[in-house]
JSON list of C-alpha atoms in Angstrom, two decimals:
[
{"chain": "A", "resi": 23, "resn": "MET", "atom": "CA", "xyz": [0.00, 0.00, 0.00]},
{"chain": "A", "resi": 24, "resn": "PHE", "atom": "CA", "xyz": [1.09, 3.53, -0.77]},
{"chain": "A", "resi": 25, "resn": "THR", "atom": "CA", "xyz": [0.32, 6.51, 1.48]},
{"chain": "A", "resi": 26, "resn": "LYS", "atom": "CA", "xyz": [0.94, 10.17, 0.75]},
{"chain": "A", "resi": 27, "resn": "THR", "atom": "CA", "xyz": [0.56, 13.53, 2.39]},
{"chain": "A", "resi": 28, "resn": "LEU", "atom": "CA", "xyz": [-0.70, 16.01, -0.18]},
{"chain": "A", "resi": 29, "resn": "LEU", "atom": "CA", "xyz": [-1.45, 19.64, -0.87]},
{"chain": "A", "resi": 30, "resn": "ILE", "atom": "CA", "xyz": [-4.60, 20.28, -2.91]},
{"chain": "A", "resi": 31, "resn": "PRO", "atom": "CA", "xyz": [-5.22, 23.68, -4.54]},
{"chain": "A", "resi": 32, "resn": "THR", "atom": "CA", "xyz": [-8.67, 25.11, -3.83]},
{"chain": "A", "resi": 33, "resn": "PRO", "atom": "CA", "xyz": [-10.32, 28.43, -4.69]},
{"chain": "A", "resi": 34, "resn": "ASP", "atom": "CA", "xyz": [-9.58, 29.57, -1.11]},
{"chain": "A", "resi": 35, "resn": "GLY", "atom": "CA", "xyz": [-6.03, 28.31, -0.63]},
{"chain": "A", "resi": 36, "resn": "THR", "atom": "CA", "xyz": [-4.32, 24.95, -0.28]},
{"chain": "A", "resi": 37, "resn": "ALA", "atom": "CA", "xyz": [-5.76, 22.01, 1.62]},
{"chain": "A", "resi": 38, "resn": "ASP", "atom": "CA", "xyz": [-3.46, 19.49, 3.23]},
{"chain": "A", "resi": 39, "resn": "ALA", "atom": "CA", "xyz": [-4.65, 15.91, 2.86]},
{"chain": "A", "resi": 40, "resn": "PHE", "atom": "CA", "xyz": [-3.78, 12.26, 3.30]},
{"chain": "A", "resi": 41, "resn": "ALA", "atom": "CA", "xyz": [-4.21, 9.55, 0.67]},
{"chain": "A", "resi": 42, "resn": "ALA", "atom": "CA", "xyz": [-3.92, 5.77, 0.79]},
{"chain": "A", "resi": 43, "resn": "PHE", "atom": "CA", "xyz": [-4.20, 3.37, -2.14]},
{"chain": "A", "resi": 44, "resn": "PRO", "atom": "CA", "xyz": [-3.05, -0.09, -3.21]},
{"chain": "A", "resi": 45, "resn": "ASP", "atom": "CA", "xyz": [0.43, -0.47, -4.68]},
{"chain": "A", "resi": 46, "resn": "HIS", "atom": "CA", "xyz": [-0.75, -2.69, -7.53]},
{"chain": "A", "resi": 47, "resn": "GLY", "atom": "CA", "xyz": [-3.70, -3.43, -9.80]},
{"chain": "A", "resi": 48, "resn": "GLY", "atom": "CA", "xyz": [-4.79, 0.15, -10.49]},
{"chain": "A", "resi": 49, "resn": "PRO", "atom": "CA", "xyz": [-6.43, 2.34, -11.41]},
{"chain": "A", "resi": 50, "resn": "HIS", "atom": "CA", "xyz": [-8.76, 2.16, -8.42]},
{"chain": "A", "resi": 51, "resn": "PRO", "atom": "CA", "xyz": [-12.19, 3.59, -7.61]},
{"chain": "A", "resi": 52, "resn": "GLY", "atom": "CA", "xyz": [-11.96, 6.84, -5.67]},
{"chain": "A", "resi": 53, "resn": "VAL", "atom": "CA", "xyz": [-13.33, 7.48, -2.18]},
{"chain": "A", "resi": 54, "resn": "LEU", "atom": "CA", "xyz": [-13.52, 10.98, -0.70]},
{"chain": "A", "resi": 55, "resn": "LEU", "atom": "CA", "xyz": [-13.48, 10.56, 3.08]},
{"chain": "A", "resi": 56, "resn": "TYR", "atom": "CA", "xyz": [-14.59, 13.52, 5.17]},
{"chain": "A", "resi": 57, "resn": "MET", "atom": "CA", "xyz": [-13.23, 13.90, 8.69]},
{"chain": "A", "resi": 58, "resn": "ASP", "atom": "CA", "xyz": [-15.10, 14.30, 11.95]},
{"chain": "A", "resi": 59, "resn": "ALA", "atom": "CA", "xyz": [-14.76, 17.46, 14.04]},
{"chain": "A", "resi": 60, "resn": "PHE", "atom": "CA", "xyz": [-11.50, 16.35, 15.65]},
{"chain": "A", "resi": 61, "resn": "GLY", "atom": "CA", "xyz": [-9.79, 16.54, 12.27]},
{"chain": "A", "resi": 62, "resn": "LEU", "atom": "CA", "xyz": [-7.32, 14.65, 10.15]},
{"chain": "A", "resi": 63, "resn": "ARG", "atom": "CA", "xyz": [-5.26, 12.44, 12.48]},
{"chain": "A", "resi": 64, "resn": "PRO", "atom": "CA", "xyz": [-3.94, 8.86, 12.76]},
{"chain": "A", "resi": 65, "resn": "GLU", "atom": "CA", "xyz": [-7.42, 7.46, 13.44]},
{"chain": "A", "resi": 66, "resn": "LEU", "atom": "CA", "xyz": [-8.71, 8.68, 10.07]},
{"chain": "A", "resi": 67, "resn": "GLU", "atom": "CA", "xyz": [-5.49, 7.71, 8.33]},
{"chain": "A", "resi": 68, "resn": "GLN", "atom": "CA", "xyz": [-6.06, 4.17, 9.60]},
{"chain": "A", "resi": 69, "resn": "LYS", "atom": "CA", "xyz": [-9.61, 4.18, 8.24]},
{"chain": "A", "resi": 70, "resn": "ALA", "atom": "CA", "xyz": [-8.21, 5.28, 4.88]},
{"chain": "A", "resi": 71, "resn": "ARG", "atom": "CA", "xyz": [-5.69, 2.43, 4.97]},
{"chain": "A", "resi": 72, "resn": "GLU", "atom": "CA", "xyz": [-8.44, -0.07, 5.76]},
{"chain": "A", "resi": 73, "resn": "LEU", "atom": "CA", "xyz": [-10.50, 1.09, 2.79]},
{"chain": "A", "resi": 74, "resn": "ALA", "atom": "CA", "xyz": [-7.41, 1.11, 0.58]},
{"chain": "A", "resi": 75, "resn": "SER", "atom": "CA", "xyz": [-6.74, -2.50, 1.54]},
{"chain": "A", "resi": 76, "resn": "HIS", "atom": "CA", "xyz": [-10.03, -3.33, -0.18]},
{"chain": "A", "resi": 77, "resn": "GLY", "atom": "CA", "xyz": [-8.86, -1.74, -3.42]},
{"chain": "A", "resi": 78, "resn": "TYR", "atom": "CA", "xyz": [-9.80, 1.95, -3.23]},
{"chain": "A", "resi": 79, "resn": "TYR", "atom": "CA", "xyz": [-7.91, 5.22, -3.57]},
{"chain": "A", "resi": 80, "resn": "VAL", "atom": "CA", "xyz": [-8.95, 7.12, -0.44]},
{"chain": "A", "resi": 81, "resn": "LEU", "atom": "CA", "xyz": [-8.50, 10.87, -0.04]},
{"chain": "A", "resi": 82, "resn": "VAL", "atom": "CA", "xyz": [-8.90, 12.47, 3.41]},
{"chain": "A", "resi": 83, "resn": "PRO", "atom": "CA", "xyz": [-8.69, 16.29, 3.26]},
{"chain": "A", "resi": 84, "resn": "ASN", "atom": "CA", "xyz": [-8.29, 18.63, 6.20]},
{"chain": "A", "resi": 85, "resn": "VAL", "atom": "CA", "xyz": [-11.48, 20.63, 5.76]},
{"chain": "A", "resi": 86, "resn": "PHE", "atom": "CA", "xyz": [-10.28, 23.23, 8.29]},
{"chain": "A", "resi": 87, "resn": "TYR", "atom": "CA", "xyz": [-7.24, 24.11, 6.17]},
{"chain": "A", "resi": 88, "resn": "ARG", "atom": "CA", "xyz": [-8.28, 27.78, 5.99]},
{"chain": "A", "resi": 89, "resn": "GLU", "atom": "CA", "xyz": [-7.62, 28.09, 9.71]},
{"chain": "A", "resi": 90, "resn": "THR", "atom": "CA", "xyz": [-4.62, 25.78, 10.14]},
{"chain": "A", "resi": 91, "resn": "PRO", "atom": "CA", "xyz": [-2.90, 22.72, 8.71]},
{"chain": "A", "resi": 92, "resn": "SER", "atom": "CA", "xyz": [-3.35, 19.39, 10.47]},
{"chain": "A", "resi": 93, "resn": "PRO", "atom": "CA", "xyz": [-3.47, 18.78, 13.33]},
{"chain": "A", "resi": 94, "resn": "VAL", "atom": "CA", "xyz": [-6.04, 21.53, 13.71]},
{"chain": "A", "resi": 95, "resn": "VAL", "atom": "CA", "xyz": [-5.85, 21.32, 17.51]},
{"chain": "A", "resi": 96, "resn": "GLU", "atom": "CA", "xyz": [-3.50, 19.48, 19.83]},
{"chain": "A", "resi": 97, "resn": "LEU", "atom": "CA", "xyz": [-5.26, 16.24, 20.70]},
{"chain": "A", "resi": 98, "resn": "PRO", "atom": "CA", "xyz": [-4.57, 13.84, 23.52]},
{"chain": "A", "resi": 99, "resn": "GLU", "atom": "CA", "xyz": [-3.67, 10.32, 22.49]},
{"chain": "A", "resi": 100, "resn": "TYR", "atom": "CA", "xyz": [-7.07, 9.24, 23.81]},
{"chain": "A", "resi": 101, "resn": "ILE", "atom": "CA", "xyz": [-10.04, 11.63, 23.77]},
{"chain": "A", "resi": 102, "resn": "ASP", "atom": "CA", "xyz": [-12.13, 10.96, 26.86]},
{"chain": "A", "resi": 103, "resn": "ASP", "atom": "CA", "xyz": [-15.25, 12.74, 28.06]},
{"chain": "A", "resi": 104, "resn": "ALA", "atom": "CA", "xyz": [-13.23, 15.08, 30.24]},
{"chain": "A", "resi": 105, "resn": "ALA", "atom": "CA", "xyz": [-11.21, 16.34, 27.27]},
{"chain": "A", "resi": 106, "resn": "ARG", "atom": "CA", "xyz": [-14.16, 17.10, 25.01]},
{"chain": "A", "resi": 107, "resn": "PRO", "atom": "CA", "xyz": [-15.38, 20.48, 26.39]},
{"chain": "A", "resi": 108, "resn": "ALA", "atom": "CA", "xyz": [-12.02, 22.21, 26.02]},
{"chain": "A", "resi": 109, "resn": "LEU", "atom": "CA", "xyz": [-11.47, 20.70, 22.57]},
{"chain": "A", "resi": 110, "resn": "PHE", "atom": "CA", "xyz": [-14.88, 21.78, 21.28]},
{"chain": "A", "resi": 111, "resn": "GLU", "atom": "CA", "xyz": [-14.37, 25.26, 22.65]},
{"chain": "A", "resi": 112, "resn": "ARG", "atom": "CA", "xyz": [-11.50, 25.55, 20.17]},
{"chain": "A", "resi": 113, "resn": "LEU", "atom": "CA", "xyz": [-13.12, 23.56, 17.36]},
{"chain": "A", "resi": 114, "resn": "TRP", "atom": "CA", "xyz": [-16.57, 25.14, 17.37]},
{"chain": "A", "resi": 115, "resn": "PRO", "atom": "CA", "xyz": [-15.56, 28.39, 15.61]},
{"chain": "A", "resi": 116, "resn": "MET", "atom": "CA", "xyz": [-13.99, 26.33, 12.80]},
{"chain": "A", "resi": 117, "resn": "ILE", "atom": "CA", "xyz": [-17.10, 24.16, 12.51]},
{"chain": "A", "resi": 118, "resn": "GLN", "atom": "CA", "xyz": [-19.34, 27.23, 12.29]},
{"chain": "A", "resi": 119, "resn": "ALA", "atom": "CA", "xyz": [-17.08, 28.89, 9.73]},
{"chain": "A", "resi": 120, "resn": "HIS", "atom": "CA", "xyz": [-17.24, 25.89, 7.41]},
{"chain": "A", "resi": 121, "resn": "THR", "atom": "CA", "xyz": [-20.38, 26.98, 5.56]},
{"chain": "A", "resi": 122, "resn": "ALA", "atom": "CA", "xyz": [-22.16, 25.11, 2.80]},
{"chain": "A", "resi": 123, "resn": "GLU", "atom": "CA", "xyz": [-20.66, 27.53, 0.28]},
{"chain": "A", "resi": 124, "resn": "ARG", "atom": "CA", "xyz": [-17.15, 26.71, 1.47]},
{"chain": "A", "resi": 125, "resn": "ALA", "atom": "CA", "xyz": [-17.91, 23.01, 1.49]},
{"chain": "A", "resi": 126, "resn": "LEU", "atom": "CA", "xyz": [-19.11, 23.03, -2.10]},
{"chain": "A", "resi": 127, "resn": "ARG", "atom": "CA", "xyz": [-16.09, 24.96, -3.38]},
{"chain": "A", "resi": 128, "resn": "ASP", "atom": "CA", "xyz": [-13.88, 22.47, -1.63]},
{"chain": "A", "resi": 129, "resn": "ALA", "atom": "CA", "xyz": [-15.81, 19.49, -2.97]},
{"chain": "A", "resi": 130, "resn": "ASP", "atom": "CA", "xyz": [-15.19, 20.71, -6.52]},
{"chain": "A", "resi": 131, "resn": "ALA", "atom": "CA", "xyz": [-11.45, 20.84, -5.79]},
{"chain": "A", "resi": 132, "resn": "TYR", "atom": "CA", "xyz": [-11.29, 17.46, -4.07]},
{"chain": "A", "resi": 133, "resn": "LEU", "atom": "CA", "xyz": [-13.17, 15.69, -6.86]},
{"chain": "A", "resi": 134, "resn": "ALA", "atom": "CA", "xyz": [-11.04, 17.41, -9.49]},
{"chain": "A", "resi": 135, "resn": "PHE", "atom": "CA", "xyz": [-7.95, 16.24, -7.65]},
{"chain": "A", "resi": 136, "resn": "LEU", "atom": "CA", "xyz": [-9.19, 12.64, -7.61]},
{"chain": "A", "resi": 137, "resn": "ALA", "atom": "CA", "xyz": [-10.01, 12.80, -11.30]},
{"chain": "A", "resi": 138, "resn": "GLY", "atom": "CA", "xyz": [-6.48, 13.95, -12.05]},
{"chain": "A", "resi": 139, "resn": "GLN", "atom": "CA", "xyz": [-4.70, 11.07, -10.30]},
{"chain": "A", "resi": 140, "resn": "ALA", "atom": "CA", "xyz": [-3.27, 8.32, -12.50]},
{"chain": "A", "resi": 141, "resn": "GLU", "atom": "CA", "xyz": [-4.08, 5.79, -9.75]},
{"chain": "A", "resi": 142, "resn": "VAL", "atom": "CA", "xyz": [-7.81, 6.68, -9.79]},
{"chain": "A", "resi": 143, "resn": "GLY", "atom": "CA", "xyz": [-10.15, 5.16, -12.36]},
{"chain": "A", "resi": 144, "resn": "GLY", "atom": "CA", "xyz": [-12.51, 7.20, -14.49]},
{"chain": "A", "resi": 145, "resn": "GLY", "atom": "CA", "xyz": [-15.70, 5.75, -13.00]},
{"chain": "A", "resi": 146, "resn": "PRO", "atom": "CA", "xyz": [-17.88, 7.04, -10.18]},
{"chain": "A", "resi": 147, "resn": "VAL", "atom": "CA", "xyz": [-16.61, 7.80, -6.69]},
{"chain": "A", "resi": 148, "resn": "ALA", "atom": "CA", "xyz": [-17.97, 7.55, -3.17]},
{"chain": "A", "resi": 149, "resn": "ALA", "atom": "CA", "xyz": [-18.31, 10.26, -0.52]},
{"chain": "A", "resi": 150, "resn": "VAL", "atom": "CA", "xyz": [-18.08, 9.03, 3.06]},
{"chain": "A", "resi": 151, "resn": "GLY", "atom": "CA", "xyz": [-18.19, 11.13, 6.21]},
{"chain": "A", "resi": 152, "resn": "TYR", "atom": "CA", "xyz": [-18.12, 10.89, 9.97]},
{"chain": "A", "resi": 153, "resn": "CYS", "atom": "CA", "xyz": [-19.87, 13.31, 12.36]},
{"chain": "A", "resi": 154, "resn": "MET", "atom": "CA", "xyz": [-19.84, 16.70, 10.58]},
{"chain": "A", "resi": 155, "resn": "GLY", "atom": "CA", "xyz": [-18.33, 14.91, 7.59]},
{"chain": "A", "resi": 156, "resn": "ALA", "atom": "CA", "xyz": [-21.61, 13.10, 6.93]},
{"chain": "A", "resi": 157, "resn": "ALA", "atom": "CA", "xyz": [-23.27, 16.39, 5.97]},
{"chain": "A", "resi": 158, "resn": "LEU", "atom": "CA", "xyz": [-20.28, 17.24, 3.77]},
{"chain": "A", "resi": 159, "resn": "ALA", "atom": "CA", "xyz": [-20.57, 13.89, 2.02]},
{"chain": "A", "resi": 160, "resn": "LEU", "atom": "CA", "xyz": [-24.26, 14.47, 1.35]},
{"chain": "A", "resi": 161, "resn": "ARG", "atom": "CA", "xyz": [-23.63, 18.00, 0.05]},
{"chain": "A", "resi": 162, "resn": "THR", "atom": "CA", "xyz": [-20.93, 16.64, -2.26]},
{"chain": "A", "resi": 163, "resn": "ALA", "atom": "CA", "xyz": [-23.25, 13.94, -3.59]},
{"chain": "A", "resi": 164, "resn": "ALA", "atom": "CA", "xyz": [-26.03, 16.46, -4.20]},
{"chain": "A", "resi": 165, "resn": "ALA", "atom": "CA", "xyz": [-23.73, 18.87, -6.03]},
{"chain": "A", "resi": 166, "resn": "HIS", "atom": "CA", "xyz": [-22.10, 16.16, -8.15]},
{"chain": "A", "resi": 167, "resn": "PRO", "atom": "CA", "xyz": [-24.77, 13.55, -8.94]},
{"chain": "A", "resi": 168, "resn": "ASP", "atom": "CA", "xyz": [-22.88, 12.56, -12.09]},
{"chain": "A", "resi": 169, "resn": "ARG", "atom": "CA", "xyz": [-19.76, 11.65, -10.07]},
{"chain": "A", "resi": 170, "resn": "VAL", "atom": "CA", "xyz": [-20.91, 10.33, -6.69]},
{"chain": "A", "resi": 171, "resn": "ALA", "atom": "CA", "xyz": [-22.52, 6.90, -6.86]},
{"chain": "A", "resi": 172, "resn": "ALA", "atom": "CA", "xyz": [-22.39, 6.07, -3.16]},
{"chain": "A", "resi": 173, "resn": "VAL", "atom": "CA", "xyz": [-22.65, 8.23, -0.07]},
{"chain": "A", "resi": 174, "resn": "ALA", "atom": "CA", "xyz": [-22.39, 7.13, 3.55]},
{"chain": "A", "resi": 175, "resn": "GLY", "atom": "CA", "xyz": [-22.46, 8.97, 6.84]},
{"chain": "A", "resi": 176, "resn": "PHE", "atom": "CA", "xyz": [-21.78, 7.59, 10.31]},
{"chain": "A", "resi": 177, "resn": "HIS", "atom": "CA", "xyz": [-22.80, 9.16, 13.63]},
{"chain": "A", "resi": 178, "resn": "PRO", "atom": "CA", "xyz": [-23.88, 12.19, 11.55]},
{"chain": "A", "resi": 179, "resn": "ALA", "atom": "CA", "xyz": [-24.42, 15.71, 12.81]},
{"chain": "A", "resi": 180, "resn": "ALA", "atom": "CA", "xyz": [-26.66, 18.53, 11.58]},
{"chain": "A", "resi": 181, "resn": "LEU", "atom": "CA", "xyz": [-28.41, 16.65, 8.78]},
{"chain": "A", "resi": 182, "resn": "VAL", "atom": "CA", "xyz": [-31.80, 18.20, 9.58]},
{"chain": "A", "resi": 183, "resn": "THR", "atom": "CA", "xyz": [-31.78, 21.87, 10.53]},
{"chain": "A", "resi": 184, "resn": "ASP", "atom": "CA", "xyz": [-34.03, 24.88, 10.05]},
{"chain": "A", "resi": 185, "resn": "ALA", "atom": "CA", "xyz": [-31.66, 26.41, 7.50]},
{"chain": "A", "resi": 186, "resn": "PRO", "atom": "CA", "xyz": [-32.79, 26.65, 3.87]},
{"chain": "A", "resi": 187, "resn": "ASP", "atom": "CA", "xyz": [-29.66, 24.74, 2.85]},
{"chain": "A", "resi": 188, "resn": "SER", "atom": "CA", "xyz": [-30.05, 21.96, 5.42]},
{"chain": "A", "resi": 189, "resn": "PRO", "atom": "CA", "xyz": [-28.51, 18.79, 3.95]},
{"chain": "A", "resi": 190, "resn": "HIS", "atom": "CA", "xyz": [-31.81, 16.92, 3.96]},
{"chain": "A", "resi": 191, "resn": "HIS", "atom": "CA", "xyz": [-33.20, 19.38, 1.41]},
{"chain": "A", "resi": 192, "resn": "GLY", "atom": "CA", "xyz": [-30.63, 18.14, -1.11]},
{"chain": "A", "resi": 193, "resn": "PHE", "atom": "CA", "xyz": [-31.72, 14.51, -1.23]},
{"chain": "A", "resi": 194, "resn": "SER", "atom": "CA", "xyz": [-33.67, 14.96, -4.46]},
{"chain": "A", "resi": 195, "resn": "ALA", "atom": "CA", "xyz": [-30.46, 15.91, -6.29]},
{"chain": "A", "resi": 196, "resn": "ILE", "atom": "CA", "xyz": [-28.55, 12.80, -5.18]},
{"chain": "A", "resi": 197, "resn": "THR", "atom": "CA", "xyz": [-28.51, 9.89, -7.61]},
{"chain": "A", "resi": 198, "resn": "GLY", "atom": "CA", "xyz": [-26.24, 7.57, -5.64]},
{"chain": "A", "resi": 199, "resn": "GLU", "atom": "CA", "xyz": [-27.20, 5.06, -2.98]},
{"chain": "A", "resi": 200, "resn": "ILE", "atom": "CA", "xyz": [-27.19, 6.41, 0.60]},
{"chain": "A", "resi": 201, "resn": "HIS", "atom": "CA", "xyz": [-26.49, 4.75, 3.93]},
{"chain": "A", "resi": 202, "resn": "LEU", "atom": "CA", "xyz": [-26.70, 6.63, 7.23]},
{"chain": "A", "resi": 203, "resn": "GLY", "atom": "CA", "xyz": [-25.56, 4.82, 10.37]},
{"chain": "A", "resi": 204, "resn": "LEU", "atom": "CA", "xyz": [-26.76, 6.67, 13.47]},
{"chain": "A", "resi": 205, "resn": "ALA", "atom": "CA", "xyz": [-25.86, 6.35, 17.11]},
{"chain": "A", "resi": 206, "resn": "GLU", "atom": "CA", "xyz": [-28.65, 6.19, 19.62]},
{"chain": "A", "resi": 207, "resn": "GLY", "atom": "CA", "xyz": [-29.43, 9.83, 20.39]},
{"chain": "A", "resi": 208, "resn": "ASP", "atom": "CA", "xyz": [-27.82, 11.31, 17.25]},
{"chain": "A", "resi": 209, "resn": "MET", "atom": "CA", "xyz": [-31.23, 12.60, 16.14]},
{"chain": "A", "resi": 210, "resn": "THR", "atom": "CA", "xyz": [-34.51, 13.28, 17.88]},
{"chain": "A", "resi": 211, "resn": "PRO", "atom": "CA", "xyz": [-37.43, 11.11, 16.76]},
{"chain": "A", "resi": 212, "resn": "GLU", "atom": "CA", "xyz": [-38.89, 14.18, 15.06]},
{"chain": "A", "resi": 213, "resn": "SER", "atom": "CA", "xyz": [-35.70, 14.94, 13.14]},
{"chain": "A", "resi": 214, "resn": "LEU", "atom": "CA", "xyz": [-35.28, 11.31, 12.12]},
{"chain": "A", "resi": 215, "resn": "ALA", "atom": "CA", "xyz": [-38.87, 11.25, 10.86]},
{"chain": "A", "resi": 216, "resn": "THR", "atom": "CA", "xyz": [-38.17, 14.41, 8.83]},
{"chain": "A", "resi": 217, "resn": "LEU", "atom": "CA", "xyz": [-35.03, 12.81, 7.41]},
{"chain": "A", "resi": 218, "resn": "ASP", "atom": "CA", "xyz": [-36.85, 9.63, 6.42]},
{"chain": "A", "resi": 219, "resn": "ARG", "atom": "CA", "xyz": [-39.71, 11.59, 4.83]},
{"chain": "A", "resi": 220, "resn": "ALA", "atom": "CA", "xyz": [-37.22, 13.59, 2.78]},
{"chain": "A", "resi": 221, "resn": "LEU", "atom": "CA", "xyz": [-35.54, 10.42, 1.55]},
{"chain": "A", "resi": 222, "resn": "THR", "atom": "CA", "xyz": [-38.89, 8.81, 0.70]},
{"chain": "A", "resi": 223, "resn": "THR", "atom": "CA", "xyz": [-40.16, 11.91, -1.08]},
{"chain": "A", "resi": 224, "resn": "ALA", "atom": "CA", "xyz": [-36.94, 12.12, -3.09]},
{"chain": "A", "resi": 225, "resn": "GLY", "atom": "CA", "xyz": [-37.29, 8.47, -4.05]},
{"chain": "A", "resi": 226, "resn": "ARG", "atom": "CA", "xyz": [-33.69, 7.69, -3.16]},
{"chain": "A", "resi": 227, "resn": "THR", "atom": "CA", "xyz": [-32.23, 4.24, -2.65]},
{"chain": "A", "resi": 228, "resn": "ALA", "atom": "CA", "xyz": [-31.31, 4.76, 0.96]},
{"chain": "A", "resi": 229, "resn": "SER", "atom": "CA", "xyz": [-31.10, 3.16, 4.37]},
{"chain": "A", "resi": 230, "resn": "THR", "atom": "CA", "xyz": [-31.03, 4.78, 7.79]},
{"chain": "A", "resi": 231, "resn": "GLU", "atom": "CA", "xyz": [-30.12, 2.60, 10.73]},
{"chain": "A", "resi": 232, "resn": "ILE", "atom": "CA", "xyz": [-29.66, 3.22, 14.43]},
{"chain": "A", "resi": 233, "resn": "TYR", "atom": "CA", "xyz": [-26.76, 1.11, 15.63]},
{"chain": "A", "resi": 234, "resn": "PRO", "atom": "CA", "xyz": [-27.74, -0.47, 18.96]},
{"chain": "A", "resi": 235, "resn": "GLY", "atom": "CA", "xyz": [-25.89, 0.53, 22.11]},
{"chain": "A", "resi": 236, "resn": "THR", "atom": "CA", "xyz": [-23.84, 3.27, 20.46]},
{"chain": "A", "resi": 237, "resn": "VAL", "atom": "CA", "xyz": [-23.17, 6.93, 21.26]},
{"chain": "A", "resi": 238, "resn": "HIS", "atom": "CA", "xyz": [-22.05, 9.70, 18.96]},
{"chain": "A", "resi": 239, "resn": "GLY", "atom": "CA", "xyz": [-18.56, 8.98, 17.63]},
{"chain": "A", "resi": 240, "resn": "PHE", "atom": "CA", "xyz": [-18.81, 5.19, 17.93]},
{"chain": "A", "resi": 241, "resn": "THR", "atom": "CA", "xyz": [-16.45, 4.41, 15.01]},
{"chain": "A", "resi": 242, "resn": "MET", "atom": "CA", "xyz": [-13.52, 6.37, 16.47]},
{"chain": "A", "resi": 243, "resn": "SER", "atom": "CA", "xyz": [-11.18, 4.10, 18.43]},
{"chain": "A", "resi": 244, "resn": "ASP", "atom": "CA", "xyz": [-9.18, 7.05, 19.80]},
{"chain": "A", "resi": 245, "resn": "THR", "atom": "CA", "xyz": [-12.21, 8.29, 21.76]},
{"chain": "A", "resi": 246, "resn": "SER", "atom": "CA", "xyz": [-14.29, 7.11, 24.70]},
{"chain": "A", "resi": 247, "resn": "ALA", "atom": "CA", "xyz": [-17.28, 6.88, 22.34]},
{"chain": "A", "resi": 248, "resn": "PHE", "atom": "CA", "xyz": [-15.80, 3.87, 20.54]},
{"chain": "A", "resi": 249, "resn": "HIS", "atom": "CA", "xyz": [-18.09, 0.86, 20.33]},
{"chain": "A", "resi": 250, "resn": "THR", "atom": "CA", "xyz": [-16.55, -2.33, 18.96]},
{"chain": "A", "resi": 251, "resn": "GLU", "atom": "CA", "xyz": [-19.75, -3.84, 17.57]},
{"chain": "A", "resi": 252, "resn": "GLY", "atom": "CA", "xyz": [-20.93, -0.52, 16.14]},
{"chain": "A", "resi": 253, "resn": "ALA", "atom": "CA", "xyz": [-17.61, 0.05, 14.40]},
{"chain": "A", "resi": 254, "resn": "GLN", "atom": "CA", "xyz": [-17.71, -3.45, 12.92]},
{"chain": "A", "resi": 255, "resn": "ARG", "atom": "CA", "xyz": [-21.29, -2.93, 11.74]},
{"chain": "A", "resi": 256, "resn": "HIS", "atom": "CA", "xyz": [-20.21, 0.28, 10.00]},
{"chain": "A", "resi": 257, "resn": "TRP", "atom": "CA", "xyz": [-17.66, -1.69, 7.95]},
{"chain": "A", "resi": 258, "resn": "GLU", "atom": "CA", "xyz": [-20.29, -4.34, 7.22]},
{"chain": "A", "resi": 259, "resn": "ARG", "atom": "CA", "xyz": [-22.54, -1.63, 5.76]},
{"chain": "A", "resi": 260, "resn": "LEU", "atom": "CA", "xyz": [-19.88, 0.49, 4.05]},
{"chain": "A", "resi": 261, "resn": "LEU", "atom": "CA", "xyz": [-17.81, -2.11, 2.20]},
{"chain": "A", "resi": 262, "resn": "PRO", "atom": "CA", "xyz": [-20.75, -3.81, 0.43]},
{"chain": "A", "resi": 263, "resn": "LEU", "atom": "CA", "xyz": [-22.12, -0.38, -0.52]},
{"chain": "A", "resi": 264, "resn": "LEU", "atom": "CA", "xyz": [-18.83, 0.55, -2.17]},
{"chain": "A", "resi": 265, "resn": "GLU", "atom": "CA", "xyz": [-18.64, -2.78, -3.97]},
{"chain": "A", "resi": 266, "resn": "ARG", "atom": "CA", "xyz": [-22.21, -2.45, -5.26]},
{"chain": "A", "resi": 267, "resn": "LYS", "atom": "CA", "xyz": [-21.79, 1.08, -6.56]},
{"chain": "A", "resi": 268, "resn": "LEU", "atom": "CA", "xyz": [-18.07, 1.36, -7.47]},
{"chain": "A", "resi": 269, "resn": "GLY", "atom": "CA", "xyz": [-17.23, -2.24, -8.25]},
{"chain": "A", "resi": 270, "resn": "LYS", "atom": "CA", "xyz": [-14.85, -4.42, -6.33]},
{"chain": "A", "resi": 271, "resn": "GLY", "atom": "CA", "xyz": [-11.69, -2.53, -5.56]}
]
């Protein structure tokens, strides 16, 4: 397997990123993997390596590049409940500043970068996101229905809001298959009902699933939210989705 640290030109600057891909048998289907709020770090690099081991070229950009290169904040080796308040005090302004307009400009640049790599095939790609990254994956899929054939979000945040550009309003533009894996408590029953209605109205091939016994962040092994069975279930949903829509890597 090859791994690289990269710099990707965008309309607003240069995004640092990490990529992992197989060292043989290319070109490979592309996967754009959006980070959670804690940012690009070894945990996400390991997820990229795992996906790459199944035959995909995986790109993980630092979506907070406008503020700072990775790591965006100094993180403890293990993020427990006691560490979270101070971390989010520093992260919250970056999260709020990352508007839909910024996200869509960045998505154009990330997909253009993937298309320009010799190791990436010319077929469709997937957009996958964790936490805040789930909304970014959905926005990318809605803005690029001709490119994104699969979209997945795990322990998502802010999918249903009162804003006119709430991610759930974009479902009708998505042509790819969607999977959303939620922790218990990620969404209120009312918000989840709104989400499911939007998917049904849009006529999308989609699944929403609450993973039993999980809390927000359950896929992240460097946090106290990690849930072994939930993390395994997320791979059991994600890998078949990628194979169905992108082909076997």
